[in-house]
mmCIF file of C-alpha atoms in Angstrom:
data_model
loop_
_atom_site.group_PDB
_atom_site.id
_atom_site.type_symbol
_atom_site.label_atom_id
_atom_site.label_comp_id
_atom_site.label_asym_id
_atom_site.label_seq_id
_atom_site.Cartn_x
_atom_site.Cartn_y
_atom_site.Cartn_z
ATOM 1 C CA ASP A 11 -0.164 0.546 0.405
ATOM 2 C CA GLN A 12 1.040 2.833 -1.763
ATOM 3 C CA GLN A 13 0.797 6.108 1.382
ATOM 4 C CA VAL A 14 3.196 8.152 -0.845
ATOM 5 C CA LYS A 15 2.582 8.651 -4.829
ATOM 6 C CA GLN A 16 4.516 10.369 -6.977
ATOM 7 C CA ASN A 17 2.566 9.108 -10.486
ATOM 8 C CA SER A 18 4.747 11.341 -12.582
ATOM 9 C CA PRO A 19 8.162 9.512 -13.238
ATOM 10 C CA SER A 20 10.109 11.988 -15.522
ATOM 11 C CA LEU A 21 8.888 15.585 -16.318
ATOM 12 C CA SER A 22 10.590 17.999 -19.140
ATOM 13 C CA VAL A 23 10.675 21.796 -18.315
ATOM 14 C CA GLN A 24 12.003 24.249 -20.907
ATOM 15 C CA GLU A 25 14.661 26.817 -19.093
ATOM 16 C CA GLY A 26 13.257 30.014 -17.785
ATOM 17 C CA ARG A 27 9.905 28.247 -17.464
ATOM 18 C CA ILE A 28 7.772 26.744 -14.298
ATOM 19 C CA SER A 29 8.517 23.188 -13.029
ATOM 20 C CA ILE A 30 5.261 21.654 -10.774
ATOM 21 C CA LEU A 31 5.652 18.291 -9.719
ATOM 22 C CA ASN A 32 3.174 16.304 -8.228
ATOM 23 C CA CYS A 33 2.377 14.117 -5.178
ATOM 24 C CA ASP A 34 -0.083 12.354 -3.085
ATOM 25 C CA TYR A 35 -1.161 11.172 -0.213
ATOM 26 C CA THR A 36 -3.053 8.763 1.382
ATOM 27 C CA ASN A 37 -2.617 8.303 5.776
ATOM 28 C CA SER A 38 -4.822 11.955 7.220
ATOM 29 C CA MET A 39 -2.364 10.936 10.367
ATOM 30 C CA PHE A 40 0.381 12.580 8.824
ATOM 31 C CA ASP A 41 0.889 15.767 9.088
ATOM 32 C CA TYR A 42 4.400 17.283 7.335
ATOM 33 C CA PHE A 43 5.733 16.890 4.261
ATOM 34 C CA LEU A 44 8.885 17.383 2.400
ATOM 35 C CA TRP A 45 10.907 17.872 -0.656
ATOM 36 C CA TYR A 46 13.930 15.991 -1.184
ATOM 37 C CA LYS A 47 16.154 16.561 -4.095
ATOM 38 C CA LYS A 48 18.555 13.392 -4.859
ATOM 39 C CA TYR A 49 21.447 14.397 -7.266
ATOM 40 C CA PRO A 50 23.314 10.343 -9.233
ATOM 41 C CA ALA A 51 26.145 9.236 -6.901
ATOM 42 C CA GLU A 52 24.204 11.625 -3.784
ATOM 43 C CA GLY A 53 22.145 11.113 -0.694
ATOM 44 C CA PRO A 54 19.251 13.527 -0.587
ATOM 45 C CA THR A 55 19.187 16.691 0.093
ATOM 46 C CA PHE A 56 16.292 18.330 2.056
ATOM 47 C CA LEU A 57 15.324 21.674 -0.120
ATOM 48 C CA ILE A 58 11.543 22.597 1.360
ATOM 49 C CA SER A 59 8.663 21.803 4.148
ATOM 50 C CA ILE A 60 5.329 22.371 4.620
ATOM 51 C CA SER A 61 3.933 21.796 7.765
ATOM 52 C CA SER A 62 0.090 20.358 7.844
ATOM 53 C CA ILE A 63 -1.152 24.341 9.718
ATOM 54 C CA LYS A 64 -0.399 26.221 6.119
ATOM 55 C CA ASP A 65 -1.372 25.699 3.280
ATOM 56 C CA LYS A 66 2.206 27.213 1.496
ATOM 57 C CA ASN A 67 5.482 27.389 2.081
ATOM 58 C CA GLU A 68 7.913 29.747 0.652
ATOM 59 C CA ASP A 69 11.521 29.345 0.029
ATOM 60 C CA GLY A 70 13.566 31.676 -2.921
ATOM 61 C CA ARG A 71 12.418 29.851 -6.066
ATOM 62 C CA PHE A 72 11.132 26.632 -4.225
ATOM 63 C CA THR A 73 7.363 26.995 -3.493
ATOM 64 C CA VAL A 74 4.932 23.913 -1.713
ATOM 65 C CA PHE A 75 1.538 23.865 -2.050
ATOM 66 C CA LEU A 76 -1.319 21.976 0.301
ATOM 67 C CA ASN A 77 -4.250 20.964 0.024
ATOM 68 C CA LYS A 78 -4.886 18.810 2.882
ATOM 69 C CA SER A 79 -8.812 17.946 1.560
ATOM 70 C CA ALA A 80 -7.113 16.458 -1.286
ATOM 71 C CA LYS A 81 -4.236 14.607 -0.179
ATOM 72 C CA HIS A 82 -2.534 16.778 -2.479
ATOM 73 C CA LEU A 83 1.263 18.548 -2.287
ATOM 74 C CA SER A 84 2.526 20.786 -5.592
ATOM 75 C CA LEU A 85 6.804 21.842 -5.038
ATOM 76 C CA HIS A 86 6.822 24.808 -7.958
ATOM 77 C CA ILE A 87 10.068 25.439 -9.516
ATOM 78 C CA VAL A 88 9.920 29.570 -10.936
ATOM 79 C CA PRO A 89 11.763 29.421 -12.545
ATOM 80 C CA SER A 90 13.547 26.600 -13.693
ATOM 81 C CA GLN A 91 17.293 25.899 -13.461
ATOM 82 C CA PRO A 92 19.707 23.798 -15.636
ATOM 83 C CA GLY A 93 21.510 22.652 -12.002
ATOM 84 C CA ASP A 94 17.649 21.562 -10.947
ATOM 85 C CA SER A 95 17.483 18.396 -13.090
ATOM 86 C CA ALA A 96 16.989 16.286 -11.077
ATOM 87 C CA VAL A 97 15.243 13.406 -9.294
ATOM 88 C CA TYR A 98 12.929 15.448 -6.820
ATOM 89 C CA PHE A 99 11.548 13.204 -4.063
ATOM 90 C CA CYS A 100 7.949 13.558 -2.465
ATOM 91 C CA ALA A 101 8.099 12.710 1.708
ATOM 92 C CA ALA A 102 5.487 12.177 4.803
ATOM 93 C CA SER A 103 5.522 12.149 7.983
ATOM 94 C CA ALA A 104 3.619 12.109 11.698
ATOM 95 C CA ARG A 105 5.471 14.239 13.991
ATOM 96 C CA VAL A 106 4.902 11.940 16.979
ATOM 97 C CA GLY A 107 7.103 8.959 17.982
ATOM 98 C CA ALA A 108 9.193 7.934 15.576
ATOM 99 C CA GLN A 109 8.716 10.748 13.131
ATOM 100 C CA LYS A 110 9.509 7.920 10.375
ATOM 101 C CA LEU A 111 9.680 9.389 6.686
ATOM 102 C CA VAL A 112 7.810 8.027 4.532
ATOM 103 C CA PHE A 113 8.409 9.457 0.646
ATOM 104 C CA GLY A 114 7.357 8.720 -2.704
ATOM 105 C CA GLN A 115 8.655 7.134 -6.107
ATOM 106 C CA GLY A 116 9.956 10.566 -7.509
ATOM 107 C CA THR A 117 9.408 12.379 -10.088
ATOM 108 C CA ARG A 118 13.315 13.134 -12.428
ATOM 109 C CA LEU A 119 12.913 16.780 -13.405
ATOM 110 C CA THR A 120 14.752 17.255 -16.881
ATOM 111 C CA ILE A 121 15.753 21.651 -17.419
ATOM 112 C CA ASN A 122 16.119 21.945 -20.694
ATOM 113 C CA PRO A 123 18.508 25.251 -22.618
ATOM 114 C CA ASN B 180 31.387 19.428 9.802
ATOM 115 C CA ALA B 181 30.395 16.031 8.368
ATOM 116 C CA GLY B 182 27.201 15.334 9.090
ATOM 117 C CA VAL B 183 26.282 11.569 7.623
ATOM 118 C CA THR B 184 28.828 9.522 5.970
ATOM 119 C CA GLN B 185 28.956 6.362 5.349
ATOM 120 C CA THR B 186 31.172 3.328 4.647
ATOM 121 C CA PRO B 187 31.880 1.668 2.264
ATOM 122 C CA LYS B 188 30.375 3.560 -0.540
ATOM 123 C CA PHE B 189 30.389 0.661 -3.282
ATOM 124 C CA ARG B 190 30.113 -3.109 -2.019
ATOM 125 C CA VAL B 191 29.969 -6.775 -3.718
ATOM 126 C CA LEU B 192 29.717 -9.720 -2.735
ATOM 127 C CA LYS B 193 28.411 -13.329 -3.079
ATOM 128 C CA THR B 194 25.183 -14.700 -2.422
ATOM 129 C CA GLY B 195 25.242 -15.924 1.160
ATOM 130 C CA GLN B 196 27.919 -13.505 2.612
ATOM 131 C CA SER B 197 28.236 -11.251 5.331
ATOM 132 C CA MET B 198 29.214 -7.556 5.522
ATOM 133 C CA THR B 199 27.917 -4.553 7.500
ATOM 134 C CA LEU B 200 27.453 -1.759 6.349
ATOM 135 C CA LEU B 201 27.977 1.735 9.108
ATOM 136 C CA CYS B 202 26.389 5.573 9.534
ATOM 137 C CA ALA B 203 27.546 8.135 11.805
ATOM 138 C CA GLN B 204 26.787 11.429 12.534
ATOM 139 C CA ASP B 205 28.532 13.899 14.297
ATOM 140 C CA MET B 206 25.159 16.238 14.945
ATOM 141 C CA ASN B 207 23.878 14.601 17.921
ATOM 142 C CA HIS B 208 21.045 13.167 16.588
ATOM 143 C CA GLU B 209 18.737 10.972 18.680
ATOM 144 C CA TYR B 210 17.711 9.836 15.600
ATOM 145 C CA MET B 211 18.513 7.173 13.131
ATOM 146 C CA TYR B 212 17.083 5.222 9.859
ATOM 147 C CA TRP B 213 18.554 3.258 6.620
ATOM 148 C CA TYR B 214 16.767 3.597 3.754
ATOM 149 C CA ARG B 215 16.724 1.601 0.109
ATOM 150 C CA GLN B 216 17.130 3.035 -2.788
ATOM 151 C CA ASP B 217 15.232 0.758 -5.938
ATOM 152 C CA PRO B 218 13.950 2.302 -9.274
ATOM 153 C CA GLY B 219 10.250 2.972 -9.563
ATOM 154 C CA MET B 220 10.072 2.164 -5.856
ATOM 155 C CA GLY B 221 11.379 5.814 -4.037
ATOM 156 C CA LEU B 222 13.726 5.237 -0.555
ATOM 157 C CA ARG B 223 12.218 1.858 1.782
ATOM 158 C CA LEU B 224 12.974 1.904 5.111
ATOM 159 C CA ILE B 225 14.289 -1.059 6.463
ATOM 160 C CA HIS B 226 15.026 -0.110 10.035
ATOM 161 C CA TYR B 227 15.510 2.924 12.113
ATOM 162 C CA SER B 228 16.501 3.391 15.571
ATOM 163 C CA VAL B 229 14.390 6.141 18.296
ATOM 164 C CA GLY B 230 17.810 6.401 20.709
ATOM 165 C CA GLU B 231 21.434 4.170 21.603
ATOM 166 C CA GLY B 232 20.491 1.338 22.337
ATOM 167 C CA THR B 233 17.352 1.052 20.440
ATOM 168 C CA THR B 234 16.269 -0.129 17.303
ATOM 169 C CA ALA B 235 12.811 -0.764 15.055
ATOM 170 C CA LYS B 236 12.114 -2.172 12.320
ATOM 171 C CA GLY B 237 10.480 -0.447 9.045
ATOM 172 C CA GLU B 238 8.591 -1.238 5.846
ATOM 173 C CA VAL B 239 11.190 -3.945 4.308
ATOM 174 C CA PRO B 240 13.101 -5.174 7.784
ATOM 175 C CA ASP B 241 13.802 -8.865 6.275
ATOM 176 C CA GLY B 242 16.998 -9.984 5.573
ATOM 177 C CA TYR B 243 19.335 -6.814 7.531
ATOM 178 C CA ASN B 244 19.549 -6.720 11.308
ATOM 179 C CA VAL B 245 20.295 -3.467 13.298
ATOM 180 C CA SER B 246 22.316 -2.125 16.250
ATOM 181 C CA ARG B 247 22.893 1.692 18.088
ATOM 182 C CA LEU B 248 25.531 0.284 20.433
ATOM 183 C CA LYS B 249 25.871 4.903 20.406
ATOM 184 C CA LYS B 250 24.677 7.494 19.934
ATOM 185 C CA GLN B 251 26.439 7.987 16.651
ATOM 186 C CA ASN B 252 26.864 5.348 15.029
ATOM 187 C CA PHE B 253 24.423 3.033 13.500
ATOM 188 C CA LEU B 254 24.640 -0.507 11.988
ATOM 189 C CA LEU B 255 23.261 -1.674 9.622
ATOM 190 C CA GLY B 256 23.955 -6.315 8.313
ATOM 191 C CA LEU B 257 23.629 -8.350 5.955
ATOM 192 C CA GLU B 258 24.218 -12.245 7.191
ATOM 193 C CA SER B 259 23.518 -14.359 4.595
ATOM 194 C CA ALA B 260 23.491 -11.144 0.836
ATOM 195 C CA ALA B 261 20.524 -12.529 -1.726
ATOM 196 C CA PRO B 262 20.662 -11.027 -5.073
ATOM 197 C CA SER B 263 17.717 -8.908 -4.053
ATOM 198 C CA GLN B 264 19.393 -7.675 -1.768
ATOM 199 C CA THR B 265 21.481 -6.017 -4.585
ATOM 200 C CA SER B 266 20.561 -2.118 -4.220
ATOM 201 C CA VAL B 267 22.222 1.631 -2.944
ATOM 202 C CA TYR B 268 21.516 2.077 1.155
ATOM 203 C CA PHE B 269 20.760 5.065 2.837
ATOM 204 C CA CYS B 270 21.554 6.561 6.691
ATOM 205 C CA ALA B 271 19.738 9.404 7.518
ATOM 206 C CA SER B 272 19.326 10.678 11.052
ATOM 207 C CA ILE B 273 16.742 13.561 12.453
ATOM 208 C CA ASP B 274 17.312 16.452 15.276
ATOM 209 C CA SER B 275 13.910 14.749 17.919
ATOM 210 C CA TRP B 276 13.879 18.190 19.010
ATOM 211 C CA GLY B 277 13.541 19.885 15.227
ATOM 212 C CA SER B 278 12.019 19.728 12.495
ATOM 213 C CA PRO B 279 11.712 17.093 11.221
ATOM 214 C CA GLU B 280 13.663 17.502 8.035
ATOM 215 C CA ALA B 281 15.950 14.550 7.974
ATOM 216 C CA PHE B 282 19.591 14.230 6.833
ATOM 217 C CA PHE B 283 21.280 12.022 4.652
ATOM 218 C CA GLY B 284 24.513 10.240 3.730
ATOM 219 C CA GLN B 285 25.595 9.785 1.052
ATOM 220 C CA GLY B 286 24.298 6.149 0.166
ATOM 221 C CA THR B 287 26.176 3.098 -0.299
ATOM 222 C CA ARG B 288 25.343 0.784 -3.512
ATOM 223 C CA LEU B 289 25.513 -2.210 -2.711
ATOM 224 C CA THR B 290 25.679 -5.468 -5.304
ATOM 225 C CA VAL B 291 24.917 -9.206 -5.347
ATOM 226 C CA VAL B 292 26.089 -11.767 -7.474
#
């Protein structure tokens, strides 16, 4: 049972345009959501997060939107840059107990010049 | 500041051999985790620890054992390696008193032949 799903394995976007990555979850106990970026042969690095008490969090070119009623979150990157080409993982956590992160399958983002 | 360090970075094992992956963190984090990453599967939790001397099973624990004898170290053992354990393994840690933004090591690529 996949509790966190990223239904797009890959996404290709032109440099300077907006990249939108999507993520859906099923567990209502999740109350914290994160996006990680991963380059080949490296570990995932934290990008941006959002608590369930908010519906938007912005950090520079990156914005995460949360729609709790739809159990959906999205990551917007504006403007997209070649260095943004990577695999992006959505993750969710219930902030009680061990705070285990549950990850989606990942979306490979390619920014074309 | 080294963060989370994994050793080794690469390893090839024969079926039935054993090995131990070492994870060390220097951030004084209470929580530590072992994940495996497989194509199309995202990161799946193998085992985790919420403190020195404690361990617990994650989503895919079979075939693995762990130990947390010291707060800064989390060891993942394979007693009898199988080809199905060919994967990239990531260790992560979280500060239990802060936001659940996990810090990851650079990964260990394990091939079982």
